[in-house]
PDB file of C-alpha atoms and ligand atoms in Angstrom:
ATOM      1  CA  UNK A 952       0.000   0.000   0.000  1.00  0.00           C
ATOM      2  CA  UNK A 953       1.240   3.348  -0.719  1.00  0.00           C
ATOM      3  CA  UNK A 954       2.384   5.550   2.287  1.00  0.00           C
ATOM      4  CA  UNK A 955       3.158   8.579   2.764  1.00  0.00           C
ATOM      5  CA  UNK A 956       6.187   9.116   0.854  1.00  0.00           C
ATOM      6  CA  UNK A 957       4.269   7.332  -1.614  1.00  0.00           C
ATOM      7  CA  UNK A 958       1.445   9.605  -1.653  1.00  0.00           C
ATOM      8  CA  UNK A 959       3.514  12.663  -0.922  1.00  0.00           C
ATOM      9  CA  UNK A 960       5.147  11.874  -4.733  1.00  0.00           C
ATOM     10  CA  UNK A 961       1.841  11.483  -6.373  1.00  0.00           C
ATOM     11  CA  UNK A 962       0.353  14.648  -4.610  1.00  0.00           C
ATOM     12  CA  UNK A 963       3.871  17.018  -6.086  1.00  0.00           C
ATOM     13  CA  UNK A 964       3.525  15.514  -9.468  1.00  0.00           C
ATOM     14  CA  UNK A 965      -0.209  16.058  -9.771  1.00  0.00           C
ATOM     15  CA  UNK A 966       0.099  19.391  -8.213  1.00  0.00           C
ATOM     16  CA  UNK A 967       2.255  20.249 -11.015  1.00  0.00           C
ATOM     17  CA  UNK A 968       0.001  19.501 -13.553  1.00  0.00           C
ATOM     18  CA  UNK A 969      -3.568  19.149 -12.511  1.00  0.00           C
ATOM     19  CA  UNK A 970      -4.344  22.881 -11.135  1.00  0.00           C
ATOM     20  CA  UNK A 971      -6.512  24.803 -13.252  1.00  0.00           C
ATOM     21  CA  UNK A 972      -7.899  22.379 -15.344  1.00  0.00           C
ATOM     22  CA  UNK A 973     -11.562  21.240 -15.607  1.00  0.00           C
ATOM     23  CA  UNK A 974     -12.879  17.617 -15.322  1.00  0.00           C
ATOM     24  CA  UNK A 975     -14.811  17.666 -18.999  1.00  0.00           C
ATOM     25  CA  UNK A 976     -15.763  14.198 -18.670  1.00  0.00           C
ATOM     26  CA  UNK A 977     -15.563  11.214 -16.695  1.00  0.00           C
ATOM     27  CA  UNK A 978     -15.329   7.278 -18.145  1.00  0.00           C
ATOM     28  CA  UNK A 979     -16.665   4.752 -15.529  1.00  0.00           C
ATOM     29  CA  UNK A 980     -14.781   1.491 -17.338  1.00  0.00           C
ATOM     30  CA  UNK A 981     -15.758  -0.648 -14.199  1.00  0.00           C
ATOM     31  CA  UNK A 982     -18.585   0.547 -12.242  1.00  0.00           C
ATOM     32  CA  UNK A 983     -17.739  -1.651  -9.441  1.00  0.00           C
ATOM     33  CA  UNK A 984     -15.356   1.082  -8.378  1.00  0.00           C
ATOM     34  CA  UNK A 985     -18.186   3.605  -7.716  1.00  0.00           C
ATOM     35  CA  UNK A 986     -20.202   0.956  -5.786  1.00  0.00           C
ATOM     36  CA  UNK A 987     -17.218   0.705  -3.463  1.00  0.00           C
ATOM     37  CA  UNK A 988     -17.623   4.400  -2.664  1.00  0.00           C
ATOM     38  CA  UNK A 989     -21.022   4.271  -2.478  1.00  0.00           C
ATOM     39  CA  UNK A 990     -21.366   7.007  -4.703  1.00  0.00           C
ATOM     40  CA  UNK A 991     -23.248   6.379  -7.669  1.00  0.00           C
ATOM     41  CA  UNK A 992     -23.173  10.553  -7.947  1.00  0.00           C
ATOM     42  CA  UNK A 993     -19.542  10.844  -7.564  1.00  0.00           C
ATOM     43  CA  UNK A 994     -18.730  11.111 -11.131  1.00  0.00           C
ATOM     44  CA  UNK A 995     -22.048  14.047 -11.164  1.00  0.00           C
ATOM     45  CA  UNK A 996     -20.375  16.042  -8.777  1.00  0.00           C
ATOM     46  CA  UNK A 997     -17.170  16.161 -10.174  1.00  0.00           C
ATOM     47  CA  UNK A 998     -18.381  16.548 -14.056  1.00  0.00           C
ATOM     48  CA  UNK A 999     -17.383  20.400 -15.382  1.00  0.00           C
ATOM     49  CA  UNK A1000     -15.325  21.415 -11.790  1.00  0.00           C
ATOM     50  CA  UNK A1001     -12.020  23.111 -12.020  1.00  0.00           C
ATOM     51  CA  UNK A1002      -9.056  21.980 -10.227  1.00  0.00           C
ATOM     52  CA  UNK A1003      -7.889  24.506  -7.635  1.00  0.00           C
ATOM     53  CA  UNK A1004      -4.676  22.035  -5.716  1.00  0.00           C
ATOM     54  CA  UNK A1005      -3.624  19.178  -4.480  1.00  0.00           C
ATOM     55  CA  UNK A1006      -2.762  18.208  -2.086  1.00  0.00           C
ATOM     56  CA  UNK A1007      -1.835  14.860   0.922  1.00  0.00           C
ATOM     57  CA  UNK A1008      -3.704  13.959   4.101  1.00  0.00           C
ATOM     58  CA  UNK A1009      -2.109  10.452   5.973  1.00  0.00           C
ATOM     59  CA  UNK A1010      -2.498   7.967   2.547  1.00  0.00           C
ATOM     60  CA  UNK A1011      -4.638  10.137   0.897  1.00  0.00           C
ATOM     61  CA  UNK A1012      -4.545  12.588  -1.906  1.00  0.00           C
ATOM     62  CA  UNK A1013      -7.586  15.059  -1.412  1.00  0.00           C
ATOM     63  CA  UNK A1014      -8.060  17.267  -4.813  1.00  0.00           C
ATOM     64  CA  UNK A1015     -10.075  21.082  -4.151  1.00  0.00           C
ATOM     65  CA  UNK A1016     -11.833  21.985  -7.110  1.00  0.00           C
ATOM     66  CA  UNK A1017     -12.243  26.404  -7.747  1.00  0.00           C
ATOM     67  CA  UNK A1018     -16.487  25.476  -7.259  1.00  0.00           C
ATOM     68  CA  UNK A1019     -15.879  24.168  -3.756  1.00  0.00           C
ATOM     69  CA  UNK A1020     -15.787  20.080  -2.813  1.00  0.00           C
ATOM     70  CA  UNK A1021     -13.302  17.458  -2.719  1.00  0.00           C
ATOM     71  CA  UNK A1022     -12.346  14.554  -4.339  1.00  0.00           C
ATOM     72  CA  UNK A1023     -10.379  11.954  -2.072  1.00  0.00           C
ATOM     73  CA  UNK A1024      -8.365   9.079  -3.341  1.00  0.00           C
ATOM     74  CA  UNK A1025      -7.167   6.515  -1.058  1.00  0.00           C
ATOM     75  CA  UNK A1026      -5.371   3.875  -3.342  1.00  0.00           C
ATOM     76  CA  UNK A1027      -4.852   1.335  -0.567  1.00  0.00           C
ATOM     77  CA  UNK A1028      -3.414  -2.206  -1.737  1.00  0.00           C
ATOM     78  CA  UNK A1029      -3.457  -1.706  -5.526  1.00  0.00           C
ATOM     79  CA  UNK A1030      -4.874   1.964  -6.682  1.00  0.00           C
ATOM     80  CA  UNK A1031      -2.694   3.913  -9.040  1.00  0.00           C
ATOM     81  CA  UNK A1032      -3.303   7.920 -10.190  1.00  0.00           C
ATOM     82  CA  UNK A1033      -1.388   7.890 -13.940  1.00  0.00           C
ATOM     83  CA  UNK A1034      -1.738  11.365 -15.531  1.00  0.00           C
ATOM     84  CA  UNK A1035      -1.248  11.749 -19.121  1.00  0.00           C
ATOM     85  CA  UNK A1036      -2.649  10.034 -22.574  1.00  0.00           C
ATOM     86  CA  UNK A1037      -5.932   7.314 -22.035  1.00  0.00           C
ATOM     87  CA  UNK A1038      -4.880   4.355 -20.636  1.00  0.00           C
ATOM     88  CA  UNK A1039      -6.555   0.895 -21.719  1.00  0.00           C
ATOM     89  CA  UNK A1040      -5.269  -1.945 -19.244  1.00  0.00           C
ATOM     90  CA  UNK A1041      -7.456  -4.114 -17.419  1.00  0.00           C
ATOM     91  CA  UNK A1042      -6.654  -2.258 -14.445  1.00  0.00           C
ATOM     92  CA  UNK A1043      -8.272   0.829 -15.468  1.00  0.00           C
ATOM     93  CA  UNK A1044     -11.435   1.569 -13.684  1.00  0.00           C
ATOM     94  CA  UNK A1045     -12.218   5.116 -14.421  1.00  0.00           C
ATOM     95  CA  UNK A1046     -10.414   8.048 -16.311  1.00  0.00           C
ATOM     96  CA  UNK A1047     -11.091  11.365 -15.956  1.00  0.00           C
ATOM     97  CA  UNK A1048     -10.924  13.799 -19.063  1.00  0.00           C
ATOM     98  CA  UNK A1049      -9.556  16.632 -18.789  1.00  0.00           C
ATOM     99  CA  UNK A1050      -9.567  20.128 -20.427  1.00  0.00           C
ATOM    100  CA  UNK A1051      -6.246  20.249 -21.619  1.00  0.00           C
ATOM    101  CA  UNK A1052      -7.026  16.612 -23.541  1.00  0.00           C
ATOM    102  CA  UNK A1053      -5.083  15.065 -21.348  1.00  0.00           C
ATOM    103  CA  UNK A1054      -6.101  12.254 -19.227  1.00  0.00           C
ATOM    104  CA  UNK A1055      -6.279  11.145 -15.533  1.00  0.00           C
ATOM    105  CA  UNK A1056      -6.399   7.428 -15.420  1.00  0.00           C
ATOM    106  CA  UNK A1057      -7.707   5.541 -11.945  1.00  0.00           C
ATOM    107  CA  UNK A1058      -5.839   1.964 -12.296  1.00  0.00           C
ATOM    108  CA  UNK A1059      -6.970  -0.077  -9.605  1.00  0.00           C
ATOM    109  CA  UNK A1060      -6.437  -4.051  -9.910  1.00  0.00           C
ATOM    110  CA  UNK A1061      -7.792  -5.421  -6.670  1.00  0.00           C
ATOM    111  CA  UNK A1062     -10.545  -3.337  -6.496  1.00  0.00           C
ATOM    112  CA  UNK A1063      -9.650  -2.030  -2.820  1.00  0.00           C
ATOM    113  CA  UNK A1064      -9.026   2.008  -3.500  1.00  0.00           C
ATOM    114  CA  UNK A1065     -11.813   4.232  -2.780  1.00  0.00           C
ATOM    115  CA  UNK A1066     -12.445   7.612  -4.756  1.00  0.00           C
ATOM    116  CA  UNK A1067     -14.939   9.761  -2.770  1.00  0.00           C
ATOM    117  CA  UNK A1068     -16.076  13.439  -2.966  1.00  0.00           C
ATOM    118  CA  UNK A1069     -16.867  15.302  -0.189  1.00  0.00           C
ATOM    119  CA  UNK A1070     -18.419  18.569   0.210  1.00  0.00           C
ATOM    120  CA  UNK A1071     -16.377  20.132   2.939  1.00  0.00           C
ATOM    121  CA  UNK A1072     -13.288  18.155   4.960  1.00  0.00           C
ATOM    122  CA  UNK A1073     -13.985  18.902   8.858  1.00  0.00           C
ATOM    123  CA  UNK A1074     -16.591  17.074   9.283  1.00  0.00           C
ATOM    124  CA  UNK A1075     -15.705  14.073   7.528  1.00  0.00           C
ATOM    125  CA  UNK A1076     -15.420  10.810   9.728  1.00  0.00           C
ATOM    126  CA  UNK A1077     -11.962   9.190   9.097  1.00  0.00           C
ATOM    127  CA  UNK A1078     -10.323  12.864   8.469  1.00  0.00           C
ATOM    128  CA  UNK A1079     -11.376  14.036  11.559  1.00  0.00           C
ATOM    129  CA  UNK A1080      -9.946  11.503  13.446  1.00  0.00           C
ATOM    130  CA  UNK A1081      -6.762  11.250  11.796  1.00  0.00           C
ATOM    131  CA  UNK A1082      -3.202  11.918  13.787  1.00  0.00           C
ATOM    132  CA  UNK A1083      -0.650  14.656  13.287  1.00  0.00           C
ATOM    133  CA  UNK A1084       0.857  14.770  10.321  1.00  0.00           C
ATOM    134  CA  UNK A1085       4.997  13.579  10.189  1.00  0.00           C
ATOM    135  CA  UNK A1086       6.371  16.342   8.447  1.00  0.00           C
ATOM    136  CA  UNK A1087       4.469  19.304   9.470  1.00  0.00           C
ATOM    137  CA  UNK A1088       5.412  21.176  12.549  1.00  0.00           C
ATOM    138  CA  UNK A1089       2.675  19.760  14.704  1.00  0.00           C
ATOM    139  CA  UNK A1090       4.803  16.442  14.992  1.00  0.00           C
ATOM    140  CA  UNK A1091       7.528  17.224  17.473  1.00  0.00           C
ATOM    141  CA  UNK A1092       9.915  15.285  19.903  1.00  0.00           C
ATOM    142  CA  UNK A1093       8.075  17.138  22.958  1.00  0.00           C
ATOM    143  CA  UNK A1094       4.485  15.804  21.692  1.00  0.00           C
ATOM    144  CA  UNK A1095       5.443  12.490  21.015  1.00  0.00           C
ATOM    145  CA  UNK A1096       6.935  12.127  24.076  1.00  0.00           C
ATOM    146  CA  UNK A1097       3.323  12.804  26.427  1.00  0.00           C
ATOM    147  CA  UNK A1098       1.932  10.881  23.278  1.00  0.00           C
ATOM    148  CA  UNK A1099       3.282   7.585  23.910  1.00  0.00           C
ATOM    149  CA  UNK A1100       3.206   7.609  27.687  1.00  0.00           C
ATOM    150  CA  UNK A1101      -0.706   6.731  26.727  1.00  0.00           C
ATOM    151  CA  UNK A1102      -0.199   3.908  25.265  1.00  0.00           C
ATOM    152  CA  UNK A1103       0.734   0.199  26.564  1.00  0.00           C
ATOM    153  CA  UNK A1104       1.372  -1.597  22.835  1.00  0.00           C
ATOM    154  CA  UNK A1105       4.504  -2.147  21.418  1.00  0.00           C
ATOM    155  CA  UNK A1106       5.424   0.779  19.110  1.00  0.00           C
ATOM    156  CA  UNK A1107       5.586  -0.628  16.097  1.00  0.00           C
ATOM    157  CA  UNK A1108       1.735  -1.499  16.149  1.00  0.00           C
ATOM    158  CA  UNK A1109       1.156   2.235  17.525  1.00  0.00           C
ATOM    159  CA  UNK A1110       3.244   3.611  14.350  1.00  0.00           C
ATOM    160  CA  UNK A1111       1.258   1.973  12.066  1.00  0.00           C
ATOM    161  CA  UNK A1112      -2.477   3.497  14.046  1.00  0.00           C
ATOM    162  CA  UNK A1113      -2.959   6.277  11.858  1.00  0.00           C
ATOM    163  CA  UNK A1114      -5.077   8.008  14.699  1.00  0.00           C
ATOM    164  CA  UNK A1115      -2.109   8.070  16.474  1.00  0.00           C
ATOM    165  CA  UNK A1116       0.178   9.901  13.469  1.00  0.00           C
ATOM    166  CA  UNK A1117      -1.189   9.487  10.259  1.00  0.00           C
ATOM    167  CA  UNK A1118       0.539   8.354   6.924  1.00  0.00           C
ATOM    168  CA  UNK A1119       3.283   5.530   7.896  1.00  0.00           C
ATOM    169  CA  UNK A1120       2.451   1.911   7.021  1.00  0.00           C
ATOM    170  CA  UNK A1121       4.826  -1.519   7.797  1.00  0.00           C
ATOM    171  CA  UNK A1122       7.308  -0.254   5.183  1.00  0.00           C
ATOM    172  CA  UNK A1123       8.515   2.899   6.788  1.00  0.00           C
ATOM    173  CA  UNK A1124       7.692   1.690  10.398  1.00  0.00           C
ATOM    174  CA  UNK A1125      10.536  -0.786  10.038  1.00  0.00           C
ATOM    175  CA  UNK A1126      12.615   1.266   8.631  1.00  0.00           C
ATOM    176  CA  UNK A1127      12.223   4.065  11.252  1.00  0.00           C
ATOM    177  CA  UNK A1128      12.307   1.871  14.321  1.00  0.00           C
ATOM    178  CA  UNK A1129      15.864   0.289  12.892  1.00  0.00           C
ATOM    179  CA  UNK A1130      16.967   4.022  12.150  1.00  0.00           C
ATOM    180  CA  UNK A1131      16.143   4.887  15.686  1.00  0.00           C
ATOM    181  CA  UNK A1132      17.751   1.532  16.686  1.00  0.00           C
ATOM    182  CA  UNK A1133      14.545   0.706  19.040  1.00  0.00           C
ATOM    183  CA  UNK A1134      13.370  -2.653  19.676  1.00  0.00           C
ATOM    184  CA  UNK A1135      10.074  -2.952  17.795  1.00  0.00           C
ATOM    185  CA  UNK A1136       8.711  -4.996  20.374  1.00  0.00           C
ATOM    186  CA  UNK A1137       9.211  -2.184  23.547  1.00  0.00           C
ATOM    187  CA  UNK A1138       5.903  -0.925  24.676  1.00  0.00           C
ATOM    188  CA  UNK A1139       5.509   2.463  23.755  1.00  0.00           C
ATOM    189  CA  UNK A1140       5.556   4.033  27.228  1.00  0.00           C
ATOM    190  CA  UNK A1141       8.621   2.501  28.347  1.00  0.00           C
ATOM    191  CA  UNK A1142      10.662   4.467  25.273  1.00  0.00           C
ATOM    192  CA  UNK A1143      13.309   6.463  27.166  1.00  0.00           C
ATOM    193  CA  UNK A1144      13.690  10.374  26.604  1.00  0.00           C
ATOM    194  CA  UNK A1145      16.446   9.671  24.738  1.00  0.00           C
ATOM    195  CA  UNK A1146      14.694   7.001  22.278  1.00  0.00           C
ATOM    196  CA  UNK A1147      11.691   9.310  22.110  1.00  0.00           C
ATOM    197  CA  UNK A1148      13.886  12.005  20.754  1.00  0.00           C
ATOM    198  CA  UNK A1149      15.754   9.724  18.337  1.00  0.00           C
ATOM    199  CA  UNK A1150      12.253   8.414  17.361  1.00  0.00           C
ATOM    200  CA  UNK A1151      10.959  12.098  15.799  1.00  0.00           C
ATOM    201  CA  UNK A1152      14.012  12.257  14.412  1.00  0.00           C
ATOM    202  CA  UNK A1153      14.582   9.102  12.413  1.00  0.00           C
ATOM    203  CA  UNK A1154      10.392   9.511  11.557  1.00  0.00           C
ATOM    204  CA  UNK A1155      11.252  12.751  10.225  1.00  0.00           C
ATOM    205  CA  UNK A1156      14.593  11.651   7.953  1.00  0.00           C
ATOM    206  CA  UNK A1157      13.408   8.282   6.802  1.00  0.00           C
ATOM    207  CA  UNK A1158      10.334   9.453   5.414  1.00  0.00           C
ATOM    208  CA  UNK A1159      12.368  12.348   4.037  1.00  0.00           C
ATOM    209  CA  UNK A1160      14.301  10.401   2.766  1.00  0.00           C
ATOM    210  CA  UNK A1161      11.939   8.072   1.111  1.00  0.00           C
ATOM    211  CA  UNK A1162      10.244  11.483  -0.569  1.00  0.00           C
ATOM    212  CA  UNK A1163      13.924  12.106  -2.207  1.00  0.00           C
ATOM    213  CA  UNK A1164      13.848   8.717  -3.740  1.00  0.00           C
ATOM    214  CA  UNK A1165      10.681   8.845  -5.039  1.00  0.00           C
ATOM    215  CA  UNK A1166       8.889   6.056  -2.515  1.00  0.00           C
ATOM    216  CA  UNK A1167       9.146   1.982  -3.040  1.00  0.00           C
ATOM    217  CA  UNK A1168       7.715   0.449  -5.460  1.00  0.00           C
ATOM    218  CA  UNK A1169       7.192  -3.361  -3.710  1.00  0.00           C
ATOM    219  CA  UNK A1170       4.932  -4.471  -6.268  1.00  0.00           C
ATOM    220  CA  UNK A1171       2.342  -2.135  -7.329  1.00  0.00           C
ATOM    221  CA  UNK A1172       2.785   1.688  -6.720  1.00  0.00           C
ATOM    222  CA  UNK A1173       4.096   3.791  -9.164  1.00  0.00           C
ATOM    223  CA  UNK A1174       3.973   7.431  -9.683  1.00  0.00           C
ATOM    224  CA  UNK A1175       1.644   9.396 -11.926  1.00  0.00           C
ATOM    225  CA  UNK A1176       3.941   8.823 -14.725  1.00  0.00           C
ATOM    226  CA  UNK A1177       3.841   5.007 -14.554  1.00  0.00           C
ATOM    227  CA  UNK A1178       7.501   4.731 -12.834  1.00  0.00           C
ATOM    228  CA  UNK A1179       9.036   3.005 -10.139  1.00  0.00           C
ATOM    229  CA  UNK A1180       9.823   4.953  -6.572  1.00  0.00           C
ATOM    230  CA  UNK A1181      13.764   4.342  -6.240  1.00  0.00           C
ATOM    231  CA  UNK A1182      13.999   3.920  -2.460  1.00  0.00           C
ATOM    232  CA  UNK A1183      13.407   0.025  -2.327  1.00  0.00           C
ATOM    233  CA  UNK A1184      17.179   0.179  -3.448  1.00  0.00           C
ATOM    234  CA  UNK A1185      17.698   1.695   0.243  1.00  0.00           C
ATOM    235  CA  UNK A1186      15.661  -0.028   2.673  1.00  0.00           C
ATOM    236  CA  UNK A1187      17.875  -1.367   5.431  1.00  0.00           C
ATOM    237  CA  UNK A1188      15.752  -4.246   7.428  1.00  0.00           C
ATOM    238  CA  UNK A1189      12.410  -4.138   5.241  1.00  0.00           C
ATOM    239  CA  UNK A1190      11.306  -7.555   3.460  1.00  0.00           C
ATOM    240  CA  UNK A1191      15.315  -8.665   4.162  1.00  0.00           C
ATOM    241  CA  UNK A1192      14.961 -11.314   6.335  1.00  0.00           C
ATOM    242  CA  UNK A1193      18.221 -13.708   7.015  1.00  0.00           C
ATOM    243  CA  UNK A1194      20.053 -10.833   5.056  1.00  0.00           C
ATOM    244  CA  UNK A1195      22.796  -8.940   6.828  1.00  0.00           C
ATOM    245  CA  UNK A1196      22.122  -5.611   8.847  1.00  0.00           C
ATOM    246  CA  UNK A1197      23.996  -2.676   7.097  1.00  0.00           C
ATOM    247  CA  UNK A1198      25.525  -1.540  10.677  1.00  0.00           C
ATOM    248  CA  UNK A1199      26.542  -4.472  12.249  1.00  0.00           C
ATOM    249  CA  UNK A1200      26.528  -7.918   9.762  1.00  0.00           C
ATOM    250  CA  UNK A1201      24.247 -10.403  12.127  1.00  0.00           C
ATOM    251  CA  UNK A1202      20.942 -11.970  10.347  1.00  0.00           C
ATOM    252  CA  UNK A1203      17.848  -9.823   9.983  1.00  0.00           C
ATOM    253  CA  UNK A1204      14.975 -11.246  11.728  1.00  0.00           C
ATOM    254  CA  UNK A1205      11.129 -10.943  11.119  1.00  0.00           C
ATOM    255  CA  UNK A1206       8.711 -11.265  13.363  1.00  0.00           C
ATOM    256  CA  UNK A1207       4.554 -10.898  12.748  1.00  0.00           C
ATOM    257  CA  UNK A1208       2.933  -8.235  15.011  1.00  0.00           C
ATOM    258  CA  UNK A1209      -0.828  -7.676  15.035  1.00  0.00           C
ATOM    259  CA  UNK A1210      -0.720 -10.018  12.292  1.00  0.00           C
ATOM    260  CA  UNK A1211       1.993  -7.857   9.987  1.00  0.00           C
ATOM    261  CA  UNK A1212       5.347  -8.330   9.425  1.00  0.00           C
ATOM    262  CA  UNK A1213       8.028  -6.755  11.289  1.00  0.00           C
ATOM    263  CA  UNK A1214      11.873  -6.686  10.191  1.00  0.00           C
ATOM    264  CA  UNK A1215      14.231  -5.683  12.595  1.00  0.00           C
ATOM    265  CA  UNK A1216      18.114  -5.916  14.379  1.00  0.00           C
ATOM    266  CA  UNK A1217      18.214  -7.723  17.450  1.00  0.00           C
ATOM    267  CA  UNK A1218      21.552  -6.772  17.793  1.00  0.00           C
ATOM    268  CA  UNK A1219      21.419  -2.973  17.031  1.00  0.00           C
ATOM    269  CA  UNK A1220      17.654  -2.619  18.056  1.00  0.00           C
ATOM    270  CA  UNK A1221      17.462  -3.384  21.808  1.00  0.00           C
TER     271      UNK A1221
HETATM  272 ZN1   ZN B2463      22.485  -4.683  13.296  1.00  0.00          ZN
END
C-alpha cells in the first residue's frame, strides 16, 4: 500500500500539472469502483469542476476543485493515479478527461481504492480523526513524548495506528524503528527520553528520505507517470529477512505483530 512518501510523490507531481484544469468528462470502465464508494453521484459532482490544488492527508490525496468540494483518493493495496494520454489496461477503472485533452487514469487491480467526494473536509469521519501529520510542525519530539506515555502496545503497532500519526504503514515503520535503533517490540511508554527524541528524528529523515527517492515500489505503486519509486534500493531491514544488517553484519529477523510483518536488528535494536 502506498504511504506517505508514496502519496507525498503522487500529490507534487499532480500538483504540477492538474491545477486549473476542468474535469470535462468522466469514463466509468468498471462501475464496481463507484459501488465501493457508495457514490453512484460521484462522477455528477465532479463533471465540469475546475481543479484549484492538491494536495496529501495520511495515505490520501484530497483534490479542491475552484467550485468548492473534494475529491479523495485513497489507493490502498493496488490503486494507481497515472496522468497523461488514455490508458486501456485491465486495471483501469475510471479516467477522468480533462480540459487540456489530457487524461487522468484511476488503475486499480484489486478493487480495494476508494475515490470519494466530499463537500467540505472537517466534518468528515476518518479525516477528523486522523493523527498529526509527520512532516508538518505539529509532529515534534516534545508531543510524542506525552503521546506515547498513553499507550501500553509495542510501538511498532502504535506507528502503524494512523489516529495516532497518520501516513506511515509496515514499510517505513521498520525502517524508522531500525533508524532509531529501538526494539520494535518495547511498549511504547517505556521508550526512554532519549529514544523518544531519536524516534521524531529518524520519523522525520526516513520518510524524508523516502520522498527524495521517489517512494518503493514493492509491487504495485508507481507514480503518476507510470515509474518506479527508487527507495526500495535503500531499505535497510524491510522484506530482508536472514540478510545482513547494514551496521553491524548479524541476520535480519522478522517477526509478525498484530498479524503484519516486522523486520528488525536484534543486535542494534534493543
Ligand atoms: Zn544490526
Amino acid at each position: 500500500m502506498p504511504e506517505l512518501p508514496e502519496v507525498e510523490t503522487i500529490k507534487n507531481d499532480l500538483q504540477k500539472s492538474l491545477p486549473g484544469l476542468q474535469i470535462t468528462d468522466i469514463d466509468v470502465i468498471d462501475p464496481r469502483i463507484l459501488k465501493a464508494c457508495h457514490q453512484p453521484d460521484l462522477t455528477v459532482a465532479l463533471r465540469g469542476k475546475t481543479i484549484q490544488a492538491v494536495s496529501r492527508r495520511a495515505k490520501m490525496i484530497v483534490m479542491a476543485f475552484k467550485e468548492g468540494g473534494f475529491l479523495c483518493a485513497h489507493m490502498k493495496m493496488t490503486g494507481q493515479l497515472i496522468y497523461g494520454k488514455r490508458l486501456d489496461q485491465k486495471e483501469t477503472k475510471l479516467i477522468f478527461k480533462l480540459s487540456n485533452r489530457m487524461f487522468l487514469n484511476y488503475n486499480d487491480q484489486r478493487l480495494f481504492g476508494r475515490l470519494f467526494y466530499l463537500s467540505t473536509l472537517d466534518k468528515d469521519a476518518y479525516l477528523s480523526t486522523l493523527g498529526p501529520e509527520p512532516l508538518q510542525n505539529g509532529f515534534t519530539a516534545r508531543w510524542l513524548a506525552e503521546a506515547v506515555k498513553r499507550h501500553r502496545i509495542p510501538i511498532k503497532t502504535l506507528l502503524l495506528n494512523q489516529r495516532f500519526i497518520a501516513g506511515i504503514g509496515n514499510i517505513y515503520a521498520s525502517e524508522i524503528l531500525f533508524d532509531a535503533k529501538i526494539n520494535p517490540q518495547k511498549k511504547a511508554r517505556r521508550l526512554s527520553k532519549v529514544e523518544v527524541d531519536s524516534l521524531a528524528l529518524s520519523v522525520r529523515r526516513v520518510l524524508s528520505e523516502a520522498i527524495k527517492y521517489r517512494g518503493t515500489s514493492m509491487r504495485n505503486y508507481r507514480d503518476p507517470n507510470g515509474q518506479k519509486g527508487r527507495f526500495i534500493e535503500r531499505l535497510k531491514v524491510y522484506n530482508r529477512e536472514h540478510q545482513q544488517c547494514p551496521v553491524c553484519r548479524n541476520s535480519i529477523r522478522r517477526i509478525v505483530q498484530s498479524g503484519r510483518s516486522t523486520f528488525f536488528c536484534q543486535h542494534c535494536q534493543r
